Structure formats: C-alpha cells, structure tokens
Amino acid sequence: MKKEIEKMRSAELYYYSDEEVLVSAKHAADVCARLRTMSVCDEAYRATIEDLIPGVPKSVTVCPPFHCDHGSGIVLGEHVFINCNCVFLDAGYIRIGRHTLIGPNCQFYTSQHPMDHVERREEKETAYPITIGEDCWLGGNVTVCPGVTIGDRCIIAAGSVVVHDIPADSMAAGCPAVVKKNRTEK
C-alpha cells in the first residue's frame, strides 16, 4: 500500500493531513522562514537553499523571500534564476530546465482540490506536476496552474495565467495565456 506522500508525488488523491506530509511541510516552512531574513549575499544562504531544495545546482539562484510547500518537489536545472517573492506549491513536482529565468512574484500551483464540494471538506487533494523547459523566460506575476508543461525557449508575458500546455518556441500572454506567436517564424 502506498504512503500518502508517495500518492502525492504520483498525482493520486492523498490526505495532506498525513504525518509524513506534515513533517515535510513543516521543514519547508521553517527553512523558508529562515530565508526571509537573508539575501543571496549572506554567508548562510547557500546552505539554507540546499537544505530546502535537495540537489539544487550551485549555479542556481533563488532570491528570498521564497515560499514552497515541501522543497523536495522542486527540481532545477543549471543556471536557473528565480527572482524574489515566488511561490512554489510543490506537492507535485515542479521541474524547471536549464538557463530559465523566473520573474518576481511568480506562482506555481501543483495542488488540485476535488471539484465536488462535499469531497472538498475532507483533507485531501491531488497534485499534478508542472514542467518548464530550458531557456524560458517567465515575466513577473506569472501563474502556472496544475499539470501544465511549458516547452523549451518560451517567453510568458508578465501577468499571464498559464492553464494549458504551451509548445516550445512560443510567446504566450494573457489570462488565460494563449500563444501569440511562434518565435521561430519570421
């Protein structure tokens, strides 16, 4: 039988009040609270970000303040830059490819509550992964919804809400975000 945290990472319905899930969330909350008191220049910054996001490459910058649910659900490629005030609700995995730039106040939501109002009263949800390709640029205040994939080399305009997949080499904007142009066309 799967543990609740395994269900969480597998896009299955899970109970977020499970003890193991809560321990993970508490660890992330504590580390994020420490990050709020420092900058990327502080001596303790690198050790703190590595405590929060296991395996984070040395070339990655995550500007405080930063908030996430677990940290262990975040997978970042080399040379990723995440500006300040970003929120990563990483019950599902959030994967960001190499050389991608994330503007300030961006939000990544993997959690999805049940649609049925009676089911929503229970402490359960699903979490669908978010994948951002390599060499992307997300402007400030972009929101990415559960289960979305953004292809390589995309630009997402500031303030956009991405609710559907965006193909590689696209420029997308709006609420909801739609492809405005394919960047490989002249």
Short mmCIF file of N, CA and C in Angstrom, two decimals:
data_model
loop_
_atom_site.label_atom_id
_atom_site.label_comp_id
_atom_site.label_asym_id
_atom_site.label_seq_id
_atom_site.Cartn_x
_atom_site.Cartn_y
_atom_site.Cartn_z
N MET A 1 0.84 -1.18 0.00
CA MET A 1 0.00 0.00 0.00
C MET A 1 0.89 1.25 0.00
N LYS A 2 0.57 2.20 -0.84
CA LYS A 2 1.37 3.42 -0.96
C LYS A 2 1.18 4.34 0.24
N LYS A 3 2.27 4.99 0.62
CA LYS A 3 2.19 6.05 1.63
C LYS A 3 1.52 7.26 1.01
N GLU A 4 0.98 8.14 1.83
CA GLU A 4 0.32 9.35 1.34
C GLU A 4 1.28 10.25 0.56
N ILE A 5 2.52 10.34 1.02
CA ILE A 5 3.50 11.19 0.33
C ILE A 5 3.83 10.61 -1.06
N GLU A 6 3.80 9.29 -1.19
CA GLU A 6 4.01 8.66 -2.50
C GLU A 6 2.82 8.94 -3.41
N LYS A 7 1.61 8.90 -2.86
CA LYS A 7 0.41 9.24 -3.64
C LYS A 7 0.49 10.70 -4.10
N MET A 8 0.95 11.57 -3.20
CA MET A 8 1.08 12.99 -3.50
C MET A 8 1.97 13.20 -4.72
N ARG A 9 3.09 12.53 -4.76
CA ARG A 9 4.05 12.68 -5.86
C ARG A 9 3.61 11.95 -7.13
N SER A 10 2.58 11.10 -7.03
CA SER A 10 2.12 10.30 -8.17
C SER A 10 0.81 10.81 -8.75
N ALA A 11 0.40 12.03 -8.41
CA ALA A 11 -0.84 12.63 -8.92
C ALA A 11 -2.08 11.83 -8.52
N GLU A 12 -2.01 11.16 -7.38
CA GLU A 12 -3.16 10.43 -6.86
C GLU A 12 -3.78 11.24 -5.71
N LEU A 13 -5.03 10.95 -5.42
CA LEU A 13 -5.69 11.59 -4.29
C LEU A 13 -4.97 11.17 -3.01
N TYR A 14 -4.60 12.15 -2.18
CA TYR A 14 -3.88 11.86 -0.94
C TYR A 14 -4.40 12.77 0.17
N TYR A 15 -4.14 12.36 1.40
CA TYR A 15 -4.52 13.17 2.57
C TYR A 15 -3.35 14.04 2.97
N TYR A 16 -3.54 15.35 2.86
CA TYR A 16 -2.45 16.27 3.21
C TYR A 16 -2.27 16.43 4.71
N SER A 17 -3.16 15.82 5.52
CA SER A 17 -3.02 15.84 6.97
C SER A 17 -2.19 14.66 7.48
N ASP A 18 -1.69 13.83 6.57
CA ASP A 18 -0.84 12.70 6.93
C ASP A 18 0.42 13.19 7.63
N GLU A 19 0.87 12.46 8.63
CA GLU A 19 2.01 12.88 9.46
C GLU A 19 3.28 13.12 8.64
N GLU A 20 3.60 12.22 7.73
CA GLU A 20 4.82 12.37 6.91
C GLU A 20 4.73 13.60 6.01
N VAL A 21 3.56 13.85 5.45
CA VAL A 21 3.35 15.03 4.62
C VAL A 21 3.50 16.29 5.47
N LEU A 22 2.93 16.27 6.67
CA LEU A 22 3.03 17.44 7.56
C LEU A 22 4.46 17.72 8.01
N VAL A 23 5.23 16.67 8.27
CA VAL A 23 6.64 16.85 8.66
C VAL A 23 7.40 17.52 7.53
N SER A 24 7.17 17.08 6.31
CA SER A 24 7.82 17.68 5.14
C SER A 24 7.44 19.15 5.00
N ALA A 25 6.15 19.44 5.15
CA ALA A 25 5.68 20.82 5.04
C ALA A 25 6.24 21.71 6.15
N LYS A 26 6.35 21.17 7.36
CA LYS A 26 6.90 21.95 8.47
C LYS A 26 8.36 22.27 8.23
N HIS A 27 9.11 21.30 7.74
CA HIS A 27 10.53 21.56 7.44
C HIS A 27 10.65 22.70 6.44
N ALA A 28 9.87 22.65 5.36
CA ALA A 28 9.92 23.70 4.35
C ALA A 28 9.51 25.05 4.94
N ALA A 29 8.48 25.08 5.75
CA ALA A 29 8.03 26.34 6.37
C ALA A 29 9.13 26.93 7.24
N ASP A 30 9.81 26.09 8.00
CA ASP A 30 10.90 26.58 8.86
C ASP A 30 12.06 27.14 8.04
N VAL A 31 12.45 26.43 6.99
CA VAL A 31 13.57 26.89 6.16
C VAL A 31 13.18 28.17 5.41
N CYS A 32 11.97 28.23 4.88
CA CYS A 32 11.52 29.44 4.19
C CYS A 32 11.50 30.64 5.14
N ALA A 33 11.14 30.41 6.39
CA ALA A 33 11.16 31.48 7.39
C ALA A 33 12.59 31.99 7.61
N ARG A 34 13.56 31.08 7.64
CA ARG A 34 14.96 31.50 7.77
C ARG A 34 15.40 32.29 6.55
N LEU A 35 14.98 31.85 5.37
CA LEU A 35 15.34 32.56 4.13
C LEU A 35 14.83 34.00 4.11
N ARG A 36 13.68 34.23 4.73
CA ARG A 36 13.09 35.59 4.73
C ARG A 36 13.99 36.60 5.44
N THR A 37 14.95 36.13 6.23
CA THR A 37 15.83 37.04 6.97
C THR A 37 17.18 37.23 6.30
N MET A 38 17.32 36.71 5.07
CA MET A 38 18.64 36.82 4.43
C MET A 38 18.52 37.20 2.97
N SER A 39 19.66 37.51 2.39
CA SER A 39 19.75 37.77 0.95
C SER A 39 20.66 36.72 0.34
N VAL A 40 20.76 36.73 -0.99
CA VAL A 40 21.64 35.77 -1.67
C VAL A 40 23.11 36.02 -1.32
N CYS A 41 23.42 37.17 -0.74
CA CYS A 41 24.80 37.50 -0.38
C CYS A 41 25.20 37.01 1.01
N ASP A 42 24.22 36.60 1.80
CA ASP A 42 24.52 36.15 3.16
C ASP A 42 25.31 34.85 3.15
N GLU A 43 26.19 34.73 4.13
CA GLU A 43 27.05 33.55 4.23
C GLU A 43 26.23 32.25 4.35
N ALA A 44 25.11 32.30 5.03
CA ALA A 44 24.29 31.10 5.26
C ALA A 44 23.34 30.79 4.11
N TYR A 45 23.27 31.66 3.10
CA TYR A 45 22.29 31.48 2.03
C TYR A 45 22.42 30.12 1.33
N ARG A 46 23.60 29.78 0.83
CA ARG A 46 23.76 28.57 0.02
C ARG A 46 23.38 27.33 0.82
N ALA A 47 23.83 27.22 2.05
CA ALA A 47 23.48 26.05 2.87
C ALA A 47 21.98 25.99 3.13
N THR A 48 21.37 27.14 3.30
CA THR A 48 19.93 27.18 3.57
C THR A 48 19.13 26.75 2.35
N ILE A 49 19.49 27.24 1.17
CA ILE A 49 18.75 26.87 -0.04
C ILE A 49 18.97 25.38 -0.36
N GLU A 50 20.16 24.87 -0.06
CA GLU A 50 20.43 23.44 -0.27
C GLU A 50 19.66 22.57 0.72
N ASP A 51 19.41 23.09 1.91
CA ASP A 51 18.58 22.39 2.90
C ASP A 51 17.13 22.33 2.43
N LEU A 52 16.68 23.38 1.76
CA LEU A 52 15.30 23.46 1.29
C LEU A 52 15.08 22.64 0.03
N ILE A 53 15.98 22.76 -0.95
CA ILE A 53 15.81 22.12 -2.27
C ILE A 53 16.97 21.14 -2.46
N PRO A 54 16.75 19.87 -2.14
CA PRO A 54 17.84 18.89 -2.25
C PRO A 54 18.38 18.81 -3.68
N GLY A 55 19.70 18.79 -3.79
CA GLY A 55 20.34 18.64 -5.09
C GLY A 55 20.35 19.89 -5.95
N VAL A 56 20.02 21.04 -5.38
CA VAL A 56 20.00 22.27 -6.18
C VAL A 56 21.41 22.58 -6.68
N PRO A 57 21.57 22.82 -7.99
CA PRO A 57 22.91 23.11 -8.52
C PRO A 57 23.48 24.41 -7.94
N LYS A 58 24.78 24.47 -7.83
CA LYS A 58 25.46 25.67 -7.30
C LYS A 58 25.22 26.89 -8.18
N SER A 59 24.94 26.69 -9.47
CA SER A 59 24.74 27.81 -10.39
C SER A 59 23.34 28.41 -10.31
N VAL A 60 22.47 27.85 -9.49
CA VAL A 60 21.08 28.32 -9.35
C VAL A 60 21.00 29.43 -8.31
N THR A 61 20.18 30.43 -8.59
CA THR A 61 19.88 31.48 -7.62
C THR A 61 18.38 31.51 -7.37
N VAL A 62 18.01 31.44 -6.10
CA VAL A 62 16.62 31.58 -5.67
C VAL A 62 16.60 32.75 -4.70
N CYS A 63 16.05 33.89 -5.15
CA CYS A 63 16.08 35.11 -4.35
C CYS A 63 15.01 35.07 -3.25
N PRO A 64 15.41 35.31 -2.02
CA PRO A 64 14.42 35.43 -0.96
C PRO A 64 13.66 36.76 -1.08
N PRO A 65 12.48 36.87 -0.52
CA PRO A 65 11.76 35.77 0.12
C PRO A 65 11.23 34.80 -0.92
N PHE A 66 11.10 33.55 -0.48
CA PHE A 66 10.66 32.45 -1.33
C PHE A 66 9.79 31.55 -0.47
N HIS A 67 8.72 31.02 -1.06
CA HIS A 67 7.88 30.10 -0.31
C HIS A 67 7.63 28.84 -1.12
N CYS A 68 7.66 27.70 -0.45
CA CYS A 68 7.28 26.44 -1.07
C CYS A 68 6.64 25.56 -0.01
N ASP A 69 5.92 24.53 -0.47
CA ASP A 69 5.26 23.60 0.46
C ASP A 69 6.21 22.55 1.02
N HIS A 70 7.13 22.08 0.18
CA HIS A 70 8.00 20.97 0.60
C HIS A 70 9.46 21.19 0.23
N GLY A 71 9.75 21.78 -0.89
CA GLY A 71 11.13 21.94 -1.35
C GLY A 71 11.64 20.71 -2.07
N SER A 72 11.32 19.54 -1.55
CA SER A 72 11.79 18.28 -2.15
C SER A 72 11.09 17.97 -3.46
N GLY A 73 10.05 18.72 -3.81
CA GLY A 73 9.37 18.53 -5.08
C GLY A 73 9.84 19.49 -6.16
N ILE A 74 10.91 20.23 -5.88
CA ILE A 74 11.44 21.21 -6.83
C ILE A 74 12.72 20.67 -7.44
N VAL A 75 12.76 20.61 -8.78
CA VAL A 75 13.94 20.12 -9.50
C VAL A 75 14.36 21.23 -10.46
N LEU A 76 15.55 21.78 -10.23
CA LEU A 76 16.03 22.93 -11.01
C LEU A 76 17.27 22.56 -11.80
N GLY A 77 17.29 22.97 -13.07
CA GLY A 77 18.46 22.77 -13.92
C GLY A 77 19.53 23.81 -13.64
N GLU A 78 20.68 23.60 -14.24
CA GLU A 78 21.81 24.54 -14.10
C GLU A 78 21.41 25.95 -14.55
N HIS A 79 21.90 26.94 -13.85
CA HIS A 79 21.78 28.36 -14.20
C HIS A 79 20.33 28.88 -14.20
N VAL A 80 19.46 28.26 -13.43
CA VAL A 80 18.11 28.79 -13.26
C VAL A 80 18.18 29.98 -12.31
N PHE A 81 17.41 31.02 -12.64
CA PHE A 81 17.32 32.20 -11.78
C PHE A 81 15.85 32.40 -11.41
N ILE A 82 15.58 32.46 -10.11
CA ILE A 82 14.24 32.67 -9.59
C ILE A 82 14.26 33.96 -8.78
N ASN A 83 13.52 34.96 -9.23
CA ASN A 83 13.51 36.26 -8.56
C ASN A 83 12.69 36.20 -7.27
N CYS A 84 12.61 37.30 -6.56
CA CYS A 84 12.01 37.33 -5.23
C CYS A 84 10.49 37.16 -5.24
N ASN A 85 9.99 36.76 -4.08
CA ASN A 85 8.55 36.62 -3.80
C ASN A 85 7.85 35.55 -4.62
N CYS A 86 8.57 34.52 -5.02
CA CYS A 86 7.93 33.43 -5.76
C CYS A 86 7.35 32.40 -4.81
N VAL A 87 6.27 31.74 -5.27
CA VAL A 87 5.59 30.71 -4.50
C VAL A 87 5.57 29.43 -5.33
N PHE A 88 6.12 28.36 -4.79
CA PHE A 88 6.13 27.06 -5.45
C PHE A 88 5.37 26.07 -4.56
N LEU A 89 4.11 25.80 -4.89
CA LEU A 89 3.34 24.80 -4.15
C LEU A 89 3.65 23.45 -4.77
N ASP A 90 4.67 22.80 -4.22
CA ASP A 90 5.29 21.64 -4.83
C ASP A 90 4.86 20.31 -4.23
N ALA A 91 3.56 20.12 -4.04
CA ALA A 91 3.08 18.79 -3.67
C ALA A 91 3.35 17.85 -4.84
N GLY A 92 3.09 18.33 -6.06
CA GLY A 92 3.53 17.65 -7.27
C GLY A 92 4.88 18.22 -7.65
N TYR A 93 5.62 17.51 -8.47
CA TYR A 93 6.94 18.01 -8.86
C TYR A 93 6.83 19.27 -9.71
N ILE A 94 7.76 20.19 -9.47
CA ILE A 94 7.95 21.37 -10.31
C ILE A 94 9.36 21.26 -10.86
N ARG A 95 9.44 21.05 -12.17
CA ARG A 95 10.74 20.89 -12.83
C ARG A 95 10.98 22.09 -13.75
N ILE A 96 12.14 22.71 -13.60
CA ILE A 96 12.49 23.87 -14.40
C ILE A 96 13.83 23.60 -15.07
N GLY A 97 13.84 23.73 -16.41
CA GLY A 97 15.02 23.41 -17.21
C GLY A 97 16.13 24.46 -17.11
N ARG A 98 17.27 24.08 -17.61
CA ARG A 98 18.48 24.90 -17.56
C ARG A 98 18.27 26.27 -18.20
N HIS A 99 18.94 27.25 -17.63
CA HIS A 99 19.00 28.61 -18.16
C HIS A 99 17.63 29.29 -18.24
N THR A 100 16.73 28.91 -17.38
CA THR A 100 15.40 29.53 -17.35
C THR A 100 15.36 30.63 -16.30
N LEU A 101 14.69 31.72 -16.65
CA LEU A 101 14.57 32.89 -15.78
C LEU A 101 13.12 33.02 -15.33
N ILE A 102 12.93 33.13 -14.03
CA ILE A 102 11.60 33.27 -13.43
C ILE A 102 11.52 34.65 -12.78
N GLY A 103 10.57 35.47 -13.24
CA GLY A 103 10.43 36.83 -12.72
C GLY A 103 9.89 36.87 -11.31
N PRO A 104 9.86 38.06 -10.71
CA PRO A 104 9.36 38.19 -9.34
C PRO A 104 7.86 37.89 -9.26
N ASN A 105 7.45 37.43 -8.11
CA ASN A 105 6.04 37.17 -7.78
C ASN A 105 5.39 36.09 -8.63
N CYS A 106 6.18 35.21 -9.22
CA CYS A 106 5.59 34.11 -9.99
C CYS A 106 5.08 33.04 -9.04
N GLN A 107 4.04 32.35 -9.48
CA GLN A 107 3.40 31.35 -8.63
C GLN A 107 3.19 30.06 -9.42
N PHE A 108 3.57 28.95 -8.82
CA PHE A 108 3.44 27.62 -9.43
C PHE A 108 2.58 26.77 -8.51
N TYR A 109 1.41 26.38 -8.99
CA TYR A 109 0.46 25.64 -8.17
C TYR A 109 0.28 24.24 -8.72
N THR A 110 0.74 23.22 -8.00
CA THR A 110 0.53 21.84 -8.44
C THR A 110 -0.71 21.23 -7.80
N SER A 111 -1.16 21.76 -6.70
CA SER A 111 -2.28 21.17 -5.96
C SER A 111 -3.62 21.42 -6.64
N GLN A 112 -4.46 20.41 -6.59
CA GLN A 112 -5.81 20.49 -7.17
C GLN A 112 -6.78 19.88 -6.16
N HIS A 113 -7.71 20.67 -5.68
CA HIS A 113 -8.71 20.17 -4.74
C HIS A 113 -9.85 19.49 -5.51
N PRO A 114 -10.57 18.58 -4.86
CA PRO A 114 -11.70 17.93 -5.53
C PRO A 114 -12.74 18.94 -6.02
N MET A 115 -13.36 18.64 -7.13
CA MET A 115 -14.39 19.51 -7.70
C MET A 115 -15.70 19.42 -6.92
N ASP A 116 -15.97 18.25 -6.37
CA ASP A 116 -17.20 18.07 -5.59
C ASP A 116 -17.08 18.78 -4.25
N HIS A 117 -18.06 19.62 -3.93
CA HIS A 117 -17.97 20.44 -2.71
C HIS A 117 -17.95 19.60 -1.44
N VAL A 118 -18.60 18.45 -1.44
CA VAL A 118 -18.60 17.60 -0.24
C VAL A 118 -17.23 16.96 -0.07
N GLU A 119 -16.64 16.48 -1.17
CA GLU A 119 -15.29 15.92 -1.09
C GLU A 119 -14.27 16.95 -0.64
N ARG A 120 -14.47 18.21 -1.03
CA ARG A 120 -13.52 19.27 -0.67
C ARG A 120 -13.48 19.51 0.83
N ARG A 121 -14.48 19.06 1.55
CA ARG A 121 -14.49 19.23 3.02
C ARG A 121 -13.46 18.33 3.70
N GLU A 122 -13.05 17.27 3.02
CA GLU A 122 -12.05 16.38 3.57
C GLU A 122 -10.66 16.95 3.31
N GLU A 123 -9.68 16.50 4.07
CA GLU A 123 -8.31 16.99 3.93
C GLU A 123 -7.56 16.19 2.87
N LYS A 124 -8.09 16.26 1.65
CA LYS A 124 -7.45 15.51 0.57
C LYS A 124 -7.42 16.36 -0.69
N GLU A 125 -6.44 16.03 -1.53
CA GLU A 125 -6.25 16.72 -2.80
C GLU A 125 -5.40 15.83 -3.70
N THR A 126 -5.22 16.28 -4.93
CA THR A 126 -4.26 15.68 -5.84
C THR A 126 -3.25 16.76 -6.20
N ALA A 127 -2.14 16.35 -6.77
CA ALA A 127 -1.12 17.31 -7.18
C ALA A 127 -0.57 16.87 -8.53
N TYR A 128 -0.65 17.76 -9.50
CA TYR A 128 -0.21 17.46 -10.86
C TYR A 128 1.08 18.24 -11.17
N PRO A 129 2.08 17.57 -11.71
CA PRO A 129 3.39 18.21 -11.92
C PRO A 129 3.35 19.35 -12.93
N ILE A 130 4.27 20.27 -12.73
CA ILE A 130 4.50 21.39 -13.65
C ILE A 130 5.90 21.22 -14.21
N THR A 131 6.02 21.39 -15.53
CA THR A 131 7.33 21.30 -16.17
C THR A 131 7.55 22.55 -17.02
N ILE A 132 8.67 23.21 -16.77
CA ILE A 132 9.08 24.38 -17.55
C ILE A 132 10.37 23.98 -18.28
N GLY A 133 10.42 24.21 -19.57
CA GLY A 133 11.57 23.78 -20.37
C GLY A 133 12.82 24.60 -20.14
N GLU A 134 13.80 24.35 -20.97
CA GLU A 134 15.08 25.07 -20.92
C GLU A 134 14.97 26.41 -21.63
N ASP A 135 15.79 27.35 -21.19
CA ASP A 135 15.93 28.66 -21.84
C ASP A 135 14.62 29.43 -21.93
N CYS A 136 13.76 29.27 -20.94
CA CYS A 136 12.49 30.01 -20.91
C CYS A 136 12.65 31.29 -20.10
N TRP A 137 11.70 32.18 -20.28
CA TRP A 137 11.64 33.41 -19.51
C TRP A 137 10.19 33.65 -19.14
N LEU A 138 9.91 33.63 -17.85
CA LEU A 138 8.58 33.94 -17.34
C LEU A 138 8.66 35.31 -16.69
N GLY A 139 7.88 36.27 -17.19
CA GLY A 139 7.87 37.61 -16.64
C GLY A 139 7.27 37.63 -15.24
N GLY A 140 7.29 38.78 -14.61
CA GLY A 140 6.75 38.92 -13.27
C GLY A 140 5.27 38.59 -13.19
N ASN A 141 4.87 38.06 -12.05
CA ASN A 141 3.47 37.77 -11.74
C ASN A 141 2.83 36.73 -12.65
N VAL A 142 3.60 35.82 -13.19
CA VAL A 142 3.03 34.72 -13.97
C VAL A 142 2.55 33.64 -13.01
N THR A 143 1.37 33.10 -13.28
CA THR A 143 0.83 31.98 -12.52
C THR A 143 0.76 30.77 -13.43
N VAL A 144 1.31 29.64 -12.96
CA VAL A 144 1.26 28.39 -13.71
C VAL A 144 0.42 27.41 -12.91
N CYS A 145 -0.62 26.88 -13.55
CA CYS A 145 -1.60 26.01 -12.89
C CYS A 145 -1.20 24.54 -12.94
N PRO A 146 -1.87 23.70 -12.16
CA PRO A 146 -1.51 22.28 -12.06
C PRO A 146 -1.49 21.57 -13.40
N GLY A 147 -0.44 20.74 -13.58
CA GLY A 147 -0.35 19.88 -14.74
C GLY A 147 0.16 20.51 -16.02
N VAL A 148 0.58 21.76 -15.96
CA VAL A 148 0.98 22.49 -17.17
C VAL A 148 2.44 22.18 -17.53
N THR A 149 2.69 22.07 -18.84
CA THR A 149 4.04 21.96 -19.38
C THR A 149 4.27 23.15 -20.31
N ILE A 150 5.38 23.84 -20.11
CA ILE A 150 5.79 24.93 -20.98
C ILE A 150 7.06 24.46 -21.68
N GLY A 151 7.04 24.45 -23.01
CA GLY A 151 8.16 23.93 -23.79
C GLY A 151 9.41 24.79 -23.72
N ASP A 152 10.48 24.28 -24.29
CA ASP A 152 11.77 24.98 -24.32
C ASP A 152 11.65 26.32 -25.05
N ARG A 153 12.47 27.26 -24.61
CA ARG A 153 12.66 28.56 -25.26
C ARG A 153 11.40 29.42 -25.33
N CYS A 154 10.47 29.21 -24.41
CA CYS A 154 9.24 30.01 -24.39
C CYS A 154 9.43 31.31 -23.61
N ILE A 155 8.65 32.29 -23.97
CA ILE A 155 8.53 33.53 -23.21
C ILE A 155 7.07 33.63 -22.80
N ILE A 156 6.85 33.83 -21.50
CA ILE A 156 5.50 34.01 -20.97
C ILE A 156 5.43 35.43 -20.43
N ALA A 157 4.52 36.23 -20.99
CA ALA A 157 4.43 37.65 -20.64
C ALA A 157 4.02 37.84 -19.19
N ALA A 158 4.48 38.94 -18.62
CA ALA A 158 4.16 39.29 -17.24
C ALA A 158 2.65 39.29 -17.03
N GLY A 159 2.23 38.78 -15.88
CA GLY A 159 0.83 38.78 -15.51
C GLY A 159 0.00 37.67 -16.12
N SER A 160 0.58 36.81 -16.92
CA SER A 160 -0.17 35.74 -17.57
C SER A 160 -0.54 34.64 -16.59
N VAL A 161 -1.64 33.96 -16.89
CA VAL A 161 -2.08 32.79 -16.13
C VAL A 161 -2.08 31.62 -17.09
N VAL A 162 -1.18 30.67 -16.87
CA VAL A 162 -1.00 29.55 -17.79
C VAL A 162 -1.81 28.36 -17.28
N VAL A 163 -2.88 28.03 -18.03
CA VAL A 163 -3.77 26.95 -17.64
C VAL A 163 -3.67 25.74 -18.57
N HIS A 164 -3.01 25.91 -19.72
CA HIS A 164 -2.84 24.83 -20.70
C HIS A 164 -1.37 24.78 -21.12
N ASP A 165 -0.96 23.64 -21.66
CA ASP A 165 0.42 23.49 -22.14
C ASP A 165 0.72 24.54 -23.21
N ILE A 166 1.99 24.97 -23.22
CA ILE A 166 2.48 25.94 -24.21
C ILE A 166 3.60 25.24 -24.98
N PRO A 167 3.48 25.14 -26.32
CA PRO A 167 4.52 24.45 -27.09
C PRO A 167 5.84 25.21 -27.12
N ALA A 168 6.91 24.50 -27.38
CA ALA A 168 8.24 25.09 -27.46
C ALA A 168 8.26 26.26 -28.44
N ASP A 169 9.16 27.19 -28.18
CA ASP A 169 9.42 28.34 -29.05
C ASP A 169 8.22 29.27 -29.20
N SER A 170 7.38 29.34 -28.17
CA SER A 170 6.20 30.20 -28.23
C SER A 170 6.37 31.42 -27.35
N MET A 171 5.66 32.48 -27.74
CA MET A 171 5.48 33.62 -26.86
C MET A 171 3.99 33.62 -26.52
N ALA A 172 3.69 33.55 -25.21
CA ALA A 172 2.31 33.47 -24.76
C ALA A 172 2.02 34.59 -23.78
N ALA A 173 0.75 35.03 -23.77
CA ALA A 173 0.34 36.10 -22.88
C ALA A 173 -1.15 35.98 -22.62
N GLY A 174 -1.56 36.57 -21.51
CA GLY A 174 -2.98 36.71 -21.23
C GLY A 174 -3.47 35.88 -20.07
N CYS A 175 -4.78 36.03 -19.84
CA CYS A 175 -5.47 35.32 -18.76
C CYS A 175 -6.78 34.78 -19.32
N PRO A 176 -6.79 33.54 -19.75
CA PRO A 176 -5.69 32.57 -19.71
C PRO A 176 -4.66 32.85 -20.81
N ALA A 177 -3.45 32.38 -20.57
CA ALA A 177 -2.37 32.60 -21.55
C ALA A 177 -2.66 31.85 -22.83
N VAL A 178 -2.46 32.53 -23.95
CA VAL A 178 -2.57 31.92 -25.26
C VAL A 178 -1.31 32.26 -26.05
N VAL A 179 -0.97 31.38 -26.99
CA VAL A 179 0.20 31.61 -27.81
C VAL A 179 -0.10 32.79 -28.74
N LYS A 180 0.75 33.81 -28.66
CA LYS A 180 0.61 34.99 -29.52
C LYS A 180 1.43 34.85 -30.79
N LYS A 181 2.56 34.14 -30.66
CA LYS A 181 3.35 33.88 -31.86
C LYS A 181 4.34 32.77 -31.61
N ASN A 182 4.71 32.09 -32.69
CA ASN A 182 5.75 31.10 -32.65
C ASN A 182 7.05 31.85 -32.91
N ARG A 183 8.00 31.74 -32.01
CA ARG A 183 9.22 32.54 -32.07
C ARG A 183 10.17 32.10 -33.19
N THR A 184 9.93 30.96 -33.85
CA THR A 184 10.82 30.52 -34.92
C THR A 184 10.36 31.06 -36.28
N GLU A 185 9.14 31.58 -36.34
CA GLU A 185 8.64 32.14 -37.59
C GLU A 185 9.13 33.57 -37.74
N LYS A 186 9.39 33.97 -38.95
CA LYS A 186 9.86 35.34 -39.21
C LYS A 186 8.69 36.27 -39.35
#
